[in-house]
Short mmCIF file of C-alpha atoms in Angstrom, two decimals:
data_model
loop_
_atom_site.label_atom_id
_atom_site.label_comp_id
_atom_site.label_asym_id
_atom_site.label_seq_id
_atom_site.Cartn_x
_atom_site.Cartn_y
_atom_site.Cartn_z
CA GLU A 22 172.97 109.32 103.61
CA ASN A 23 171.42 105.98 104.53
CA GLY A 24 173.72 104.21 102.06
CA LYS A 25 172.16 105.95 99.04
CA VAL A 26 173.93 107.99 96.39
CA ALA A 27 174.26 111.71 97.21
CA ILE A 28 175.85 114.78 95.67
CA ASP A 29 178.10 116.57 98.13
CA PHE A 30 177.82 120.35 98.02
CA ASN A 31 180.96 121.43 99.88
CA ALA A 32 180.21 125.16 100.16
CA SER A 33 181.95 125.89 96.86
CA PHE A 34 179.95 123.76 94.43
CA ARG A 35 176.73 124.70 92.68
CA LEU A 36 174.77 123.15 89.87
CA GLU A 37 173.67 125.52 87.12
CA VAL A 38 170.61 124.44 85.16
CA VAL A 39 168.27 126.01 82.65
CA ASP A 40 165.51 127.57 84.70
CA PHE A 41 162.54 125.28 84.26
CA VAL A 42 160.03 126.93 86.58
CA SER A 43 159.60 130.19 84.66
CA ALA A 44 156.18 131.73 83.99
CA LEU A 45 154.19 129.20 86.04
CA ASP A 46 151.13 129.80 88.20
CA GLU A 47 151.71 126.66 90.26
CA LEU A 48 154.50 124.21 91.01
CA THR A 49 155.80 121.68 93.52
CA ILE A 50 159.45 121.20 94.45
CA ILE A 51 160.48 118.12 96.40
CA THR A 52 164.02 117.70 97.71
CA VAL A 53 165.90 115.27 99.89
CA ASN A 54 168.90 117.06 101.31
CA ALA A 55 170.98 117.26 104.46
CA PRO A 56 172.43 120.66 105.38
CA ASN A 57 175.69 120.51 107.35
CA ALA A 58 174.61 123.23 109.77
CA THR A 59 171.57 125.04 111.18
CA ASN A 60 171.17 128.84 111.23
CA VAL A 61 173.18 129.42 108.06
CA PHE A 62 171.84 131.05 104.89
CA SER A 63 172.09 128.37 102.23
CA SER A 64 170.30 128.18 98.91
CA ILE A 65 168.28 125.13 97.90
CA TYR A 66 167.12 126.44 94.51
CA SER A 67 167.00 129.78 92.77
CA GLY A 68 165.70 130.89 89.40
CA PHE A 69 167.57 134.14 89.19
CA ASP A 70 168.77 136.73 86.70
CA SER A 71 168.86 139.74 89.06
CA PHE A 72 167.08 140.96 92.18
CA ALA A 73 164.66 142.74 89.83
CA ASN A 74 164.09 139.54 87.86
CA TYR A 75 163.92 136.32 89.83
CA ASN A 76 161.11 133.81 90.08
CA LEU A 77 162.02 131.75 93.14
CA LEU A 78 164.53 131.90 95.96
CA TYR A 79 164.16 128.81 98.14
CA ARG A 80 166.62 128.45 101.00
CA TYR A 81 167.45 127.66 104.57
CA SER A 82 167.64 130.85 106.64
CA ASP A 83 170.11 132.07 109.25
CA ASP A 84 167.32 132.10 111.85
CA GLY A 85 166.78 128.32 111.59
CA LYS A 86 163.72 128.56 109.37
CA VAL A 87 163.04 127.86 105.69
CA PHE A 88 162.30 130.73 103.30
CA ALA A 89 160.76 131.03 99.84
CA GLY A 90 160.60 134.26 97.85
CA PHE A 91 158.53 134.32 94.66
CA SER A 92 158.33 136.55 91.58
CA GLY A 93 160.79 139.24 92.59
CA VAL A 94 159.02 140.06 95.89
CA SER A 95 161.62 141.02 98.50
CA ALA A 96 162.90 138.42 100.93
CA SER A 97 161.40 140.15 103.95
CA SER A 98 157.99 140.30 102.30
CA ASN A 99 157.52 136.68 101.25
CA TYR A 100 157.15 133.28 102.92
CA SER A 101 159.00 131.84 105.89
CA SER A 102 158.33 128.87 108.11
CA SER A 103 157.23 129.17 111.70
CA SER A 104 158.99 125.88 112.45
CA PHE A 105 162.75 125.30 112.64
CA TYR A 106 164.72 122.86 110.51
CA VAL A 107 167.38 120.46 111.80
CA ALA A 108 170.77 119.85 110.17
CA GLN A 109 170.01 116.27 109.14
CA GLN A 110 168.63 114.44 106.13
CA ASN A 111 165.30 116.14 105.33
CA LEU A 112 162.49 115.61 102.85
CA LEU A 113 161.14 119.04 101.85
CA PHE A 114 157.87 119.39 99.93
CA LEU A 115 157.13 122.95 98.71
CA ASN A 116 153.84 123.82 96.97
CA PHE A 117 153.12 127.09 95.19
CA ASP A 118 149.69 127.95 93.79
CA ASN A 119 149.02 131.48 92.51
CA SER A 120 145.25 130.86 92.34
CA LEU A 121 144.98 130.90 96.15
CA THR A 122 144.55 134.08 98.17
CA ALA A 123 147.53 136.28 99.02
CA GLY A 124 149.43 134.88 101.98
CA SER A 125 148.18 131.34 101.30
CA GLN A 126 149.91 130.67 98.00
CA ALA A 127 152.78 128.56 99.37
CA ASN A 128 153.07 125.76 101.87
CA LEU A 129 155.96 123.66 103.06
CA PHE A 130 156.20 120.24 104.66
CA VAL A 131 159.48 118.98 106.13
CA ASN A 132 159.59 115.25 106.91
CA SER A 133 155.80 115.23 106.44
CA VAL A 134 155.28 117.92 109.10
CA ASP A 135 153.54 121.17 108.10
CA PHE A 136 156.08 123.97 108.60
CA ASN A 137 153.30 126.59 108.63
CA PHE A 138 154.54 128.93 105.92
CA THR A 139 153.37 132.48 106.52
CA GLY A 140 153.41 135.34 104.08
CA SER A 141 151.31 138.32 103.14
CA ASN A 142 151.94 139.05 99.49
CA ASP A 143 150.15 138.06 96.32
CA THR A 144 153.11 136.54 94.51
CA GLY A 145 151.68 136.42 91.00
CA THR A 146 152.84 134.27 88.10
CA LEU A 147 156.48 133.25 88.39
CA LYS A 148 158.70 135.47 86.25
CA THR A 149 160.55 134.25 83.20
CA VAL A 150 164.26 134.01 83.89
CA SER A 151 167.02 132.20 82.09
CA ASN A 152 169.23 130.97 84.92
CA GLY A 153 168.47 128.26 87.46
CA TYR A 154 170.77 127.13 90.28
CA ILE A 155 170.80 124.27 92.74
CA GLY A 156 173.03 125.05 95.70
CA SER A 157 173.49 128.78 95.08
CA ARG A 158 173.29 131.45 92.42
CA ASP A 159 176.67 133.02 93.25
CA SER A 160 179.42 132.86 95.86
CA ALA A 161 176.95 133.82 98.61
CA LEU A 162 174.31 131.60 100.24
CA ILE A 163 176.11 128.45 99.11
CA PHE A 164 174.51 125.21 100.28
CA SER A 165 176.81 123.00 102.30
CA GLY A 166 175.60 119.43 102.65
CA THR A 167 174.23 116.68 100.44
CA PHE A 168 171.40 116.43 97.91
CA GLN A 169 169.88 113.08 97.03
CA GLU A 170 166.68 113.96 95.26
CA PHE A 171 165.39 117.03 93.43
CA ILE A 172 161.98 116.84 91.76
CA ILE A 173 159.99 119.67 90.21
CA TYR A 174 156.40 119.37 89.02
CA ASN A 175 155.00 122.19 86.90
CA THR A 176 151.69 121.67 88.70
CA GLU A 177 150.73 121.87 92.35
CA GLN A 178 150.76 118.38 93.90
CA SER A 179 149.15 118.87 97.34
CA THR A 180 146.54 116.13 96.75
CA ASN A 181 149.36 113.66 96.00
CA ARG A 182 151.69 114.86 98.77
CA THR A 183 151.31 112.02 101.26
CA GLY A 184 151.73 109.36 98.58
CA ILE A 185 154.82 111.05 97.12
CA GLU A 186 156.33 111.56 100.58
CA THR A 187 155.64 107.95 101.57
CA ASN A 188 157.29 106.67 98.39
CA ILE A 189 160.40 108.80 98.91
CA ASN A 190 160.61 108.08 102.64
CA ASP A 191 160.27 104.33 102.04
CA PHE A 192 163.32 104.53 99.77
CA TYR A 193 165.51 106.83 101.93
CA ASN A 194 164.15 105.92 105.41
CA ILE A 195 164.33 109.54 106.62
CA TYR A 196 161.69 109.66 109.37
#
């Protein structure tokens, strides 16, 4: 991707990490990735032990949108974008802040464009789980494409968003 180093997730590879976003009230996840296809469920990141105990499911959806489920709240009851992603190199900037009102606790920017996350639930503090996954948590929802950057802040970074996005975009020349 633009001559920069990338990890190729070929629909069978995942990266298992210690879950580092457990028990937080706010966080920011920034990724540079390029999905191979649109309208395919594919996981970006999940902190997951079971459907009763997960803190974050963050993925591309089969309807062309981006989805984030927090704190064990069901997929259909959490946040999804009103905008559609494109199968190309993308800079995604996800903010989560539990101190905001229900339905306003998450927002997503893709290539510096507000993707108008909508949701209705009060997500609460992220649960404590032991397993974290980049690409997928199991043989389902496997990400197919490339990752070039994956940054997690354990604080919400909305006031720094444009500066962070500019810095990353200047390096990768995405948009």
